[in-house]
Coordinates of C-alpha atoms and ligand atoms in Angstrom, one line a residue:
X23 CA -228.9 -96.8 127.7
X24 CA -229.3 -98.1 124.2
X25 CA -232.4 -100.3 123.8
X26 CA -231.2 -103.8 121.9
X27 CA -233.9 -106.1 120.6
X28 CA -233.3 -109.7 121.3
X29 CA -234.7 -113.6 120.1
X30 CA -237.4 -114.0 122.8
X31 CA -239.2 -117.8 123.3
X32 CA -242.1 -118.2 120.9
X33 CA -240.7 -116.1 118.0
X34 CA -241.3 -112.7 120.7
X35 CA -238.7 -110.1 120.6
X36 CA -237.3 -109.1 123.8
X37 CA -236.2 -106.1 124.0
X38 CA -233.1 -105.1 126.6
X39 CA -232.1 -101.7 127.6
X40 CA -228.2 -102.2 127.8
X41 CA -225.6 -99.6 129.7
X42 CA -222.6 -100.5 127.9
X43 CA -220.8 -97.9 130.1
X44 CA -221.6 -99.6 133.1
X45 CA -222.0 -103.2 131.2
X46 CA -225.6 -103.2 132.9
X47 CA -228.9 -104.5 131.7
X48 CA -232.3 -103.2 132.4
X49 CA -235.2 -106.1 132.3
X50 CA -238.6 -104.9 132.8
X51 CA -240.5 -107.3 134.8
X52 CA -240.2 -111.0 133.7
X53 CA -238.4 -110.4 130.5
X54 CA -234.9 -111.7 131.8
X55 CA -237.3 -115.2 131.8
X56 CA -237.9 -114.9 127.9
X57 CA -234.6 -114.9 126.0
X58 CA -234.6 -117.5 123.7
X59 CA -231.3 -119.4 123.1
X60 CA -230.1 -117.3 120.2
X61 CA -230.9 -114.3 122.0
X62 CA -228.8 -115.2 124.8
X63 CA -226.1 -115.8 122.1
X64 CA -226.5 -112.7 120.8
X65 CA -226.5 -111.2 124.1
X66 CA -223.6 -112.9 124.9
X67 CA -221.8 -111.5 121.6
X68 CA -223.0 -107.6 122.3
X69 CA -221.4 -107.5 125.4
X70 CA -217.9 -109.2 124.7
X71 CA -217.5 -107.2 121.6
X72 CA -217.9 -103.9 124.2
X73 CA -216.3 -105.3 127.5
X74 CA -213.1 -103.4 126.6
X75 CA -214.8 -100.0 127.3
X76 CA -217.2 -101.5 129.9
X77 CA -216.1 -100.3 133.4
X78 CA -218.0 -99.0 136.4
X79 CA -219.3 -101.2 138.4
X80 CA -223.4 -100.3 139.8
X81 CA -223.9 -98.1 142.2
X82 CA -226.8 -98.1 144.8
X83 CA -228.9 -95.0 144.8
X84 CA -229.6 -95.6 141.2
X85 CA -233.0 -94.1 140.2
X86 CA -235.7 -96.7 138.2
X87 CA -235.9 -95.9 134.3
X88 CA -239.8 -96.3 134.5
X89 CA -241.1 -94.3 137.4
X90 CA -237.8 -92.6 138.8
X91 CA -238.3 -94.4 142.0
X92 CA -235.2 -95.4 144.2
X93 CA -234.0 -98.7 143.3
X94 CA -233.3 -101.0 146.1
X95 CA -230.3 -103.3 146.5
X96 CA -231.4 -107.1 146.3
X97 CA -229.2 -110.2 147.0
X98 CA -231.5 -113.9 145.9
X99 CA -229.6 -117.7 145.3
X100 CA -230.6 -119.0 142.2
X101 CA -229.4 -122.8 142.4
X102 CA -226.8 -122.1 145.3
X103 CA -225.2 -119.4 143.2
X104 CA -225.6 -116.0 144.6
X105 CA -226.5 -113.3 142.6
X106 CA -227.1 -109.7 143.4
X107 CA -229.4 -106.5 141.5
X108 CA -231.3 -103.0 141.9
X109 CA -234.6 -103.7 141.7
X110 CA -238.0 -101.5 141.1
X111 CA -240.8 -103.4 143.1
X112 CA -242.9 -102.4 140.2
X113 CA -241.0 -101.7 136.9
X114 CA -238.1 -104.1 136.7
X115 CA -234.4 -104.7 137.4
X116 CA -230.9 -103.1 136.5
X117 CA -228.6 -106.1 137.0
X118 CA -224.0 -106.4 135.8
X119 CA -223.9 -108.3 132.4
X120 CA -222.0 -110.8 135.2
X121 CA -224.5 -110.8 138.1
X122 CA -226.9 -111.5 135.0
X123 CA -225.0 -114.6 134.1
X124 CA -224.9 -115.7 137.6
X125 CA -228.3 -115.5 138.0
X126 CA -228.6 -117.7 134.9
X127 CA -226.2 -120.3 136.0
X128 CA -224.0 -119.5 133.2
X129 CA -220.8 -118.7 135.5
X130 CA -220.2 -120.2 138.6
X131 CA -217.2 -120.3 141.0
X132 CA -214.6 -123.0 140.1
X133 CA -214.3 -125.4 142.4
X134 CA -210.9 -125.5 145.5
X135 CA -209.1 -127.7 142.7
X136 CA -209.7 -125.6 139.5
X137 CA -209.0 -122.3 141.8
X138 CA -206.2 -123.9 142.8
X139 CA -205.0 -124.7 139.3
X140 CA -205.5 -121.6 138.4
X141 CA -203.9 -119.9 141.0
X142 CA -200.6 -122.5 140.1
X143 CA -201.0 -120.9 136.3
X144 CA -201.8 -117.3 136.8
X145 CA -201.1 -114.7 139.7
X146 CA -203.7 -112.4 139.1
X147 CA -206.8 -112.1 137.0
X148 CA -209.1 -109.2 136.4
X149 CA -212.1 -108.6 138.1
X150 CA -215.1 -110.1 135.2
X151 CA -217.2 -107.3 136.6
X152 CA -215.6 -104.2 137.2
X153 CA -212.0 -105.1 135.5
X154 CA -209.8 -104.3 139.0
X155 CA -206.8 -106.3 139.5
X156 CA -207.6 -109.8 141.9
X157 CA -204.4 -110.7 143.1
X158 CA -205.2 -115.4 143.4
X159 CA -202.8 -115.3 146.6
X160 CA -204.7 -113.6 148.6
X161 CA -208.3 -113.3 147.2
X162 CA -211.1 -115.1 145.5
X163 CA -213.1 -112.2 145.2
X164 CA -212.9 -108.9 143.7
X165 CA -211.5 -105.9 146.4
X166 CA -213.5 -102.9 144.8
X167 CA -216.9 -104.4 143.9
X168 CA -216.7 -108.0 145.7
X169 CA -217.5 -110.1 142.5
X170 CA -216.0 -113.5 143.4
X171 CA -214.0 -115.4 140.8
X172 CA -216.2 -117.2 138.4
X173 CA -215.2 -118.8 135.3
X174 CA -218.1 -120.0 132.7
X175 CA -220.5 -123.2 133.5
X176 CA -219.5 -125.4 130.6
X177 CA -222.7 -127.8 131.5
X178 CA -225.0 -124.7 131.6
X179 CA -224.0 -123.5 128.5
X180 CA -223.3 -126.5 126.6
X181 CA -227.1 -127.1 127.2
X182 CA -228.2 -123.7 125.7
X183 CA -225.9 -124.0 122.7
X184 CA -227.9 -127.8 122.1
X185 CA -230.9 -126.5 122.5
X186 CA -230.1 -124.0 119.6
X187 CA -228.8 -126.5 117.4
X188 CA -231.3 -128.8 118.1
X189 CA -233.4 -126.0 115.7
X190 CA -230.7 -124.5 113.8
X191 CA -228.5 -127.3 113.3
X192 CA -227.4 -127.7 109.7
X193 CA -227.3 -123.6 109.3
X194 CA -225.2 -123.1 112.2
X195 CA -223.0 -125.6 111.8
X196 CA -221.6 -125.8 115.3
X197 CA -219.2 -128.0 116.3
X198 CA -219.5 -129.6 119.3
X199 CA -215.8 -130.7 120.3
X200 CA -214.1 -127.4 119.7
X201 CA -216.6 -125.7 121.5
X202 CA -216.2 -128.0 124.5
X203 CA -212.3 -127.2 124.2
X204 CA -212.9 -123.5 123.9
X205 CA -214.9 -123.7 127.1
X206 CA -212.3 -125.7 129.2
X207 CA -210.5 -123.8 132.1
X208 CA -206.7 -125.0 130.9
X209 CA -207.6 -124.0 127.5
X210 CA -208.6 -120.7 129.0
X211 CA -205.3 -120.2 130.3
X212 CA -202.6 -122.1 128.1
X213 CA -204.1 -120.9 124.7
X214 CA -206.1 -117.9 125.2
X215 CA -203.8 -116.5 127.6
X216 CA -200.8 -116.9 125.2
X217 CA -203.2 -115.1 122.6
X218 CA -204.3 -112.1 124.7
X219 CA -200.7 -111.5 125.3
X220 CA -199.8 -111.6 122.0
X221 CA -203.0 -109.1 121.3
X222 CA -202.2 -106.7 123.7
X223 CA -200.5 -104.1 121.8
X224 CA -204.3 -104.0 120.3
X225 CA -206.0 -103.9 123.4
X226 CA -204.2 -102.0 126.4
X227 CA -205.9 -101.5 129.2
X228 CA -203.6 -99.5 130.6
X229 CA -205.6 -98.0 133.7
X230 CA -204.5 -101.3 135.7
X231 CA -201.4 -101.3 134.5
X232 CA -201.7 -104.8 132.9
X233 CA -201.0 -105.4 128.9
X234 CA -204.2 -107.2 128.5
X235 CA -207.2 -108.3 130.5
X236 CA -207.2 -111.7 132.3
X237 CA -211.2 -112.2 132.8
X238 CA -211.9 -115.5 132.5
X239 CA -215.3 -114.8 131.8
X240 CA -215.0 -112.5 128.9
X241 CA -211.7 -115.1 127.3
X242 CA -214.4 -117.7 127.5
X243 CA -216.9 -116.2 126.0
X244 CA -214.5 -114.6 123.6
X245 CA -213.3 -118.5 122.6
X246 CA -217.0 -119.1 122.5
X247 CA -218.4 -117.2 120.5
X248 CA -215.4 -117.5 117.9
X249 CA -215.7 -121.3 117.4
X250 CA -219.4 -120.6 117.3
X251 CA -218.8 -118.1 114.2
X252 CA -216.8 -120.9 112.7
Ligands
ZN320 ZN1 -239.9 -98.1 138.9
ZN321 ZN1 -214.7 -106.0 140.7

């Protein structure tokens, strides 16, 4: 795991041990509690830009970093979204990059008319945490690891990205309108479908067999964090 230092609340520096093999994060104790907003950007930016090589989804059985002690599988609801981890009574918690953002409210699962207009644009999507093949016609949820379909929480992140401009605002120059475009679910499918296609001579992930990789999650973010860069 590579330790990553991150912007944490009160000018502290968080530091994250990330498993970009397994796109897992370590958080020792409370820490997951004291990202700062740019932090969560930045967080946000270290795991898109690796997602291509990001596969295996956790196992149980894992051993804790700290004390080598068995970690135990944990399912919690954080605001009727359910989330799941390893956990160290003592030391901390390993938790998916995507478990992490459901636990943050920062995906959720669409609602039956979004899933449904998905489903009447696209016949399959990949898996946001483990990359396997969901085939909309007859699932909602991930076959090999169970993930359900999320796509991103515009209002959830929307709020985080204001609460970063309110401090940063003439540096980072954000603008507000594309980034509410980027993050809507048509424009995740019309445009940045039509993109990925068009990159996927680049970016083959050729163990499923498909010419790019139809994660709504990691398109949105993608979309995100390149009108943010803007
Ligand atoms: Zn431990
Ligand atoms: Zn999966």
């Amino acid at each position: 795991m590579a330790v990553e230092p991150y912007e944490g609340t009160y000018g502290r520096t968080v530091t994250i041990d990330v498993c970009h093999a397994c796109n897992g994060l370590w958080f020792d104790g409370r820490e997951s509690l004291l990202l700062a907003p740019a932090g969560v950007i930045a967080l946000f930016q270290s795991m898109h830009e690796r997602h291509a090589t990001a596969r295996a989804p956790l196992v149980p059985g894992n051993s804790c970093p700290r004390c080598g002690g068995r970690l135990k599988e944990t399912s919690d609801l954080m605001n009727g979204t359910r989330f799941s981890y390893l956990g160290c009574p003592s030391d901390g918690r390993f938790i998916t990059f995507f478990q992490w953002l459901r636990e943050k409210g920062f995906v959720r699962t669409p609602s039956p008319v979004e899933l449904a207009e998905l489903k009447a644009r696209v016949k399959q999507v990949n898996c946001s945490q483990c990359s396997a093949p969901i085939d909309l016609a007859t699932a909602n949820a991930c076959a090999h690891c169970q993930a359900p379909v999320s796509v991103l929480s515009e209002d959830r992140i929307s709020q985080t990205l204001e609460q970063l401009s309110a401090k940063q605002a003439e540096r980072d120059a954000l603008k507000p309108a594309r980034l509410a475009e980027a993050m809507m679910l048509k424009h995740h499918i019309d445009h940045a479908w039509r993109r990925e296609e068009r990159a996927a001579g680049l970016r083959r992930t050729a163990a499923w067999g498909l010419g790019f990789r139809a994660d709504p999650i990691d398109i949105g973010l993608g979309l995100l964090l390149r009108a943010f860069r803007r």
